[in-house]
Amino acid sequence: MDTYDKSMAPRFGQLLDQRLARLRAILQSEMPTESTGAHDVVDFKDMASDESIAAIDEAQSARAARDLEHVLAAKRRLADNSYGMCEACGEPIDLRRLTALPETAMCTACQSLDEHPAAGRR
Ligand SMILES: [Zn+2]
């Protein structure tokens, strides 16, 4: 199994930055208010007629906000050299999994055991 190595930090830093930029774009396009950096984006829109659209938007931006937190946490792990290790069992995460999902904090086995949305929160 190929695993993460510190020499790959710049590459993964780049991958994470790309995801960060994309998620920020999603969140900004769905937030008309100019609240920079705020992550509690729950905001009831004044468009009662567009309820279903708003609900989709809300689910999408809630997911983007959650993904954004994961990406930021991954960048912190990259900086303190704990990146690439499973948060749950401490084993190295498969490099293919990391490449596909650079913000992941858990190996495949632990992820399927623990599908808690609150996991990995600080
Ligand atoms: Zn694990």
PDB file of C-alpha atoms and ligand atoms in Angstrom:
ATOM      1  CA  MET A   1       0.000   0.000   0.000  1.00  0.00           C
ATOM      2  CA  ASP A   2       1.294   3.418  -0.923  1.00  0.00           C
ATOM      3  CA  THR A   3       1.104   5.923   1.889  1.00  0.00           C
ATOM      4  CA  TYR A   4       1.605   9.625   2.361  1.00  0.00           C
ATOM      5  CA  ASP A   5       5.124  10.909   2.743  1.00  0.00           C
ATOM      6  CA  LYS A   6       6.231  14.341   3.963  1.00  0.00           C
ATOM      7  CA  SER A   7       7.819  15.031   0.597  1.00  0.00           C
ATOM      8  CA  MET A   8       4.300  15.081  -0.853  1.00  0.00           C
ATOM      9  CA  ALA A   9       3.199  17.945   1.400  1.00  0.00           C
ATOM     10  CA  PRO A  10       3.424  20.633  -1.325  1.00  0.00           C
ATOM     11  CA  ARG A  11       1.322  18.535  -3.693  1.00  0.00           C
ATOM     12  CA  PHE A  12      -1.366  17.906  -1.119  1.00  0.00           C
ATOM     13  CA  GLY A  13      -1.229  21.493   0.046  1.00  0.00           C
ATOM     14  CA  GLN A  14      -2.053  22.457  -3.521  1.00  0.00           C
ATOM     15  CA  LEU A  15      -4.896  19.928  -3.748  1.00  0.00           C
ATOM     16  CA  LEU A  16      -6.362  21.249  -0.509  1.00  0.00           C
ATOM     17  CA  ASP A  17      -6.058  24.858  -1.657  1.00  0.00           C
ATOM     18  CA  GLN A  18      -7.910  24.010  -4.853  1.00  0.00           C
ATOM     19  CA  ARG A  19     -10.743  22.453  -2.883  1.00  0.00           C
ATOM     20  CA  LEU A  20     -10.765  25.381  -0.507  1.00  0.00           C
ATOM     21  CA  ALA A  21     -11.142  27.822  -3.394  1.00  0.00           C
ATOM     22  CA  ARG A  22     -13.972  25.809  -4.923  1.00  0.00           C
ATOM     23  CA  LEU A  23     -15.854  25.477  -1.640  1.00  0.00           C
ATOM     24  CA  ARG A  24     -15.468  29.182  -0.887  1.00  0.00           C
ATOM     25  CA  ALA A  25     -16.887  29.962  -4.327  1.00  0.00           C
ATOM     26  CA  ILE A  26     -19.911  27.760  -3.628  1.00  0.00           C
ATOM     27  CA  LEU A  27     -20.480  29.354  -0.256  1.00  0.00           C
ATOM     28  CA  GLN A  28     -20.067  32.879  -1.566  1.00  0.00           C
ATOM     29  CA  SER A  29     -22.420  32.386  -4.490  1.00  0.00           C
ATOM     30  CA  GLU A  30     -25.075  31.178  -2.084  1.00  0.00           C
ATOM     31  CA  MET A  31     -24.542  33.832   0.534  1.00  0.00           C
ATOM     32  CA  PRO A  32     -25.682  37.266  -0.578  1.00  0.00           C
ATOM     33  CA  THR A  33     -24.522  38.775   2.707  1.00  0.00           C
ATOM     34  CA  GLU A  34     -20.916  39.883   2.936  1.00  0.00           C
ATOM     35  CA  SER A  35     -19.999  37.823   5.965  1.00  0.00           C
ATOM     36  CA  THR A  36     -16.415  36.789   5.368  1.00  0.00           C
ATOM     37  CA  GLY A  37     -15.118  33.889   7.368  1.00  0.00           C
ATOM     38  CA  ALA A  38     -18.385  33.207   9.192  1.00  0.00           C
ATOM     39  CA  HIS A  39     -19.218  29.542   9.070  1.00  0.00           C
ATOM     40  CA  ASP A  40     -22.635  29.538  10.711  1.00  0.00           C
ATOM     41  CA  VAL A  41     -24.396  30.296   7.481  1.00  0.00           C
ATOM     42  CA  VAL A  42     -27.892  29.333   8.527  1.00  0.00           C
ATOM     43  CA  ASP A  43     -29.897  32.216   7.233  1.00  0.00           C
ATOM     44  CA  PHE A  44     -33.564  32.284   6.369  1.00  0.00           C
ATOM     45  CA  LYS A  45     -34.177  33.884   3.057  1.00  0.00           C
ATOM     46  CA  ASP A  46     -37.096  36.186   2.393  1.00  0.00           C
ATOM     47  CA  MET A  47     -38.242  34.100  -0.526  1.00  0.00           C
ATOM     48  CA  ALA A  48     -41.106  31.927   0.667  1.00  0.00           C
ATOM     49  CA  SER A  49     -42.106  31.069  -2.900  1.00  0.00           C
ATOM     50  CA  ASP A  50     -38.701  29.603  -3.642  1.00  0.00           C
ATOM     51  CA  GLU A  51     -38.822  27.292  -0.677  1.00  0.00           C
ATOM     52  CA  SER A  52     -37.718  24.141  -2.469  1.00  0.00           C
ATOM     53  CA  ILE A  53     -34.842  25.917  -4.196  1.00  0.00           C
ATOM     54  CA  ALA A  54     -33.807  27.458  -0.907  1.00  0.00           C
ATOM     55  CA  ALA A  55     -33.882  24.036   0.728  1.00  0.00           C
ATOM     56  CA  ILE A  56     -31.569  22.625  -1.920  1.00  0.00           C
ATOM     57  CA  ASP A  57     -29.284  25.632  -1.596  1.00  0.00           C
ATOM     58  CA  GLU A  58     -29.225  25.225   2.138  1.00  0.00           C
ATOM     59  CA  ALA A  59     -28.326  21.541   2.004  1.00  0.00           C
ATOM     60  CA  GLN A  60     -25.636  22.269  -0.547  1.00  0.00           C
ATOM     61  CA  SER A  61     -24.075  25.133   1.349  1.00  0.00           C
ATOM     62  CA  ALA A  62     -24.309  23.224   4.628  1.00  0.00           C
ATOM     63  CA  ARG A  63     -22.338  20.442   2.993  1.00  0.00           C
ATOM     64  CA  ALA A  64     -19.867  22.897   1.505  1.00  0.00           C
ATOM     65  CA  ALA A  65     -19.403  24.534   4.918  1.00  0.00           C
ATOM     66  CA  ARG A  66     -18.758  21.150   6.492  1.00  0.00           C
ATOM     67  CA  ASP A  67     -16.314  20.161   3.744  1.00  0.00           C
ATOM     68  CA  LEU A  68     -14.567  23.495   4.183  1.00  0.00           C
ATOM     69  CA  GLU A  69     -13.958  22.709   7.854  1.00  0.00           C
ATOM     70  CA  HIS A  70     -12.506  19.349   6.892  1.00  0.00           C
ATOM     71  CA  VAL A  71     -10.188  20.956   4.355  1.00  0.00           C
ATOM     72  CA  LEU A  72      -8.999  23.531   6.908  1.00  0.00           C
ATOM     73  CA  ALA A  73      -8.397  20.772   9.463  1.00  0.00           C
ATOM     74  CA  ALA A  74      -6.451  18.816   6.849  1.00  0.00           C
ATOM     75  CA  LYS A  75      -4.283  21.872   6.168  1.00  0.00           C
ATOM     76  CA  ARG A  76      -3.544  22.090   9.886  1.00  0.00           C
ATOM     77  CA  ARG A  77      -2.561  18.422   9.937  1.00  0.00           C
ATOM     78  CA  LEU A  78      -0.359  19.027   6.917  1.00  0.00           C
ATOM     79  CA  ALA A  79       1.368  21.849   8.788  1.00  0.00           C
ATOM     80  CA  ASP A  80       1.970  19.861  11.967  1.00  0.00           C
ATOM     81  CA  ASN A  81       2.966  16.658  10.133  1.00  0.00           C
ATOM     82  CA  SER A  82       0.065  14.538  11.331  1.00  0.00           C
ATOM     83  CA  TYR A  83      -1.411  14.516   7.843  1.00  0.00           C
ATOM     84  CA  GLY A  84      -1.998  11.155   6.186  1.00  0.00           C
ATOM     85  CA  MET A  85      -2.623   9.310   9.449  1.00  0.00           C
ATOM     86  CA  CYS A  86      -6.026   7.994  10.416  1.00  0.00           C
ATOM     87  CA  GLU A  87      -7.464  10.051  13.253  1.00  0.00           C
ATOM     88  CA  ALA A  88      -9.213   7.000  14.680  1.00  0.00           C
ATOM     89  CA  CYS A  89      -6.695   4.138  14.495  1.00  0.00           C
ATOM     90  CA  GLY A  90      -3.435   6.008  13.824  1.00  0.00           C
ATOM     91  CA  GLU A  91      -2.589   3.905  10.790  1.00  0.00           C
ATOM     92  CA  PRO A  92      -1.444   5.558   7.553  1.00  0.00           C
ATOM     93  CA  ILE A  93      -4.234   6.263   5.091  1.00  0.00           C
ATOM     94  CA  ASP A  94      -4.012   4.719   1.630  1.00  0.00           C
ATOM     95  CA  LEU A  95      -2.478   7.214  -0.767  1.00  0.00           C
ATOM     96  CA  ARG A  96      -5.148   6.584  -3.414  1.00  0.00           C
ATOM     97  CA  ARG A  97      -7.814   7.516  -0.878  1.00  0.00           C
ATOM     98  CA  LEU A  98      -5.905  10.669   0.090  1.00  0.00           C
ATOM     99  CA  THR A  99      -5.511  11.693  -3.520  1.00  0.00           C
ATOM    100  CA  ALA A 100      -9.206  11.246  -4.211  1.00  0.00           C
ATOM    101  CA  LEU A 101     -10.271  12.846  -0.940  1.00  0.00           C
ATOM    102  CA  PRO A 102      -7.373  14.963   0.367  1.00  0.00           C
ATOM    103  CA  GLU A 103      -9.318  16.324   3.347  1.00  0.00           C
ATOM    104  CA  THR A 104     -10.111  12.908   4.769  1.00  0.00           C
ATOM    105  CA  ALA A 105      -9.027  12.287   8.358  1.00  0.00           C
ATOM    106  CA  MET A 106      -9.842   8.601   8.503  1.00  0.00           C
ATOM    107  CA  CYS A 107      -8.904   5.415   6.696  1.00  0.00           C
ATOM    108  CA  THR A 108     -11.558   3.556   4.763  1.00  0.00           C
ATOM    109  CA  ALA A 109     -12.173   1.023   7.522  1.00  0.00           C
ATOM    110  CA  CYS A 110     -12.667   3.609  10.286  1.00  0.00           C
ATOM    111  CA  GLN A 111     -14.751   5.859   8.050  1.00  0.00           C
ATOM    112  CA  SER A 112     -17.254   3.095   7.446  1.00  0.00           C
ATOM    113  CA  LEU A 113     -17.346   2.268  11.147  1.00  0.00           C
ATOM    114  CA  ASP A 114     -17.823   5.836  12.212  1.00  0.00           C
ATOM    115  CA  GLU A 115     -20.162   7.874  10.011  1.00  0.00           C
ATOM    116  CA  HIS A 116     -20.740  10.461  12.695  1.00  0.00           C
ATOM    117  CA  PRO A 117     -21.103  13.971  11.309  1.00  0.00           C
ATOM    118  CA  ALA A 118     -19.557  15.385  14.504  1.00  0.00           C
ATOM    119  CA  ALA A 119     -16.400  13.297  14.233  1.00  0.00           C
ATOM    120  CA  GLY A 120     -13.122  15.143  13.962  1.00  0.00           C
ATOM    121  CA  ARG A 121     -14.541  18.374  15.320  1.00  0.00           C
ATOM    122  CA  ARG A 122     -12.370  20.500  17.571  1.00  0.00           C
TER     123      ARG A 122
HETATM  124 ZN    ZN B   1      -8.380   4.027  10.736  1.00  0.00          ZN
END
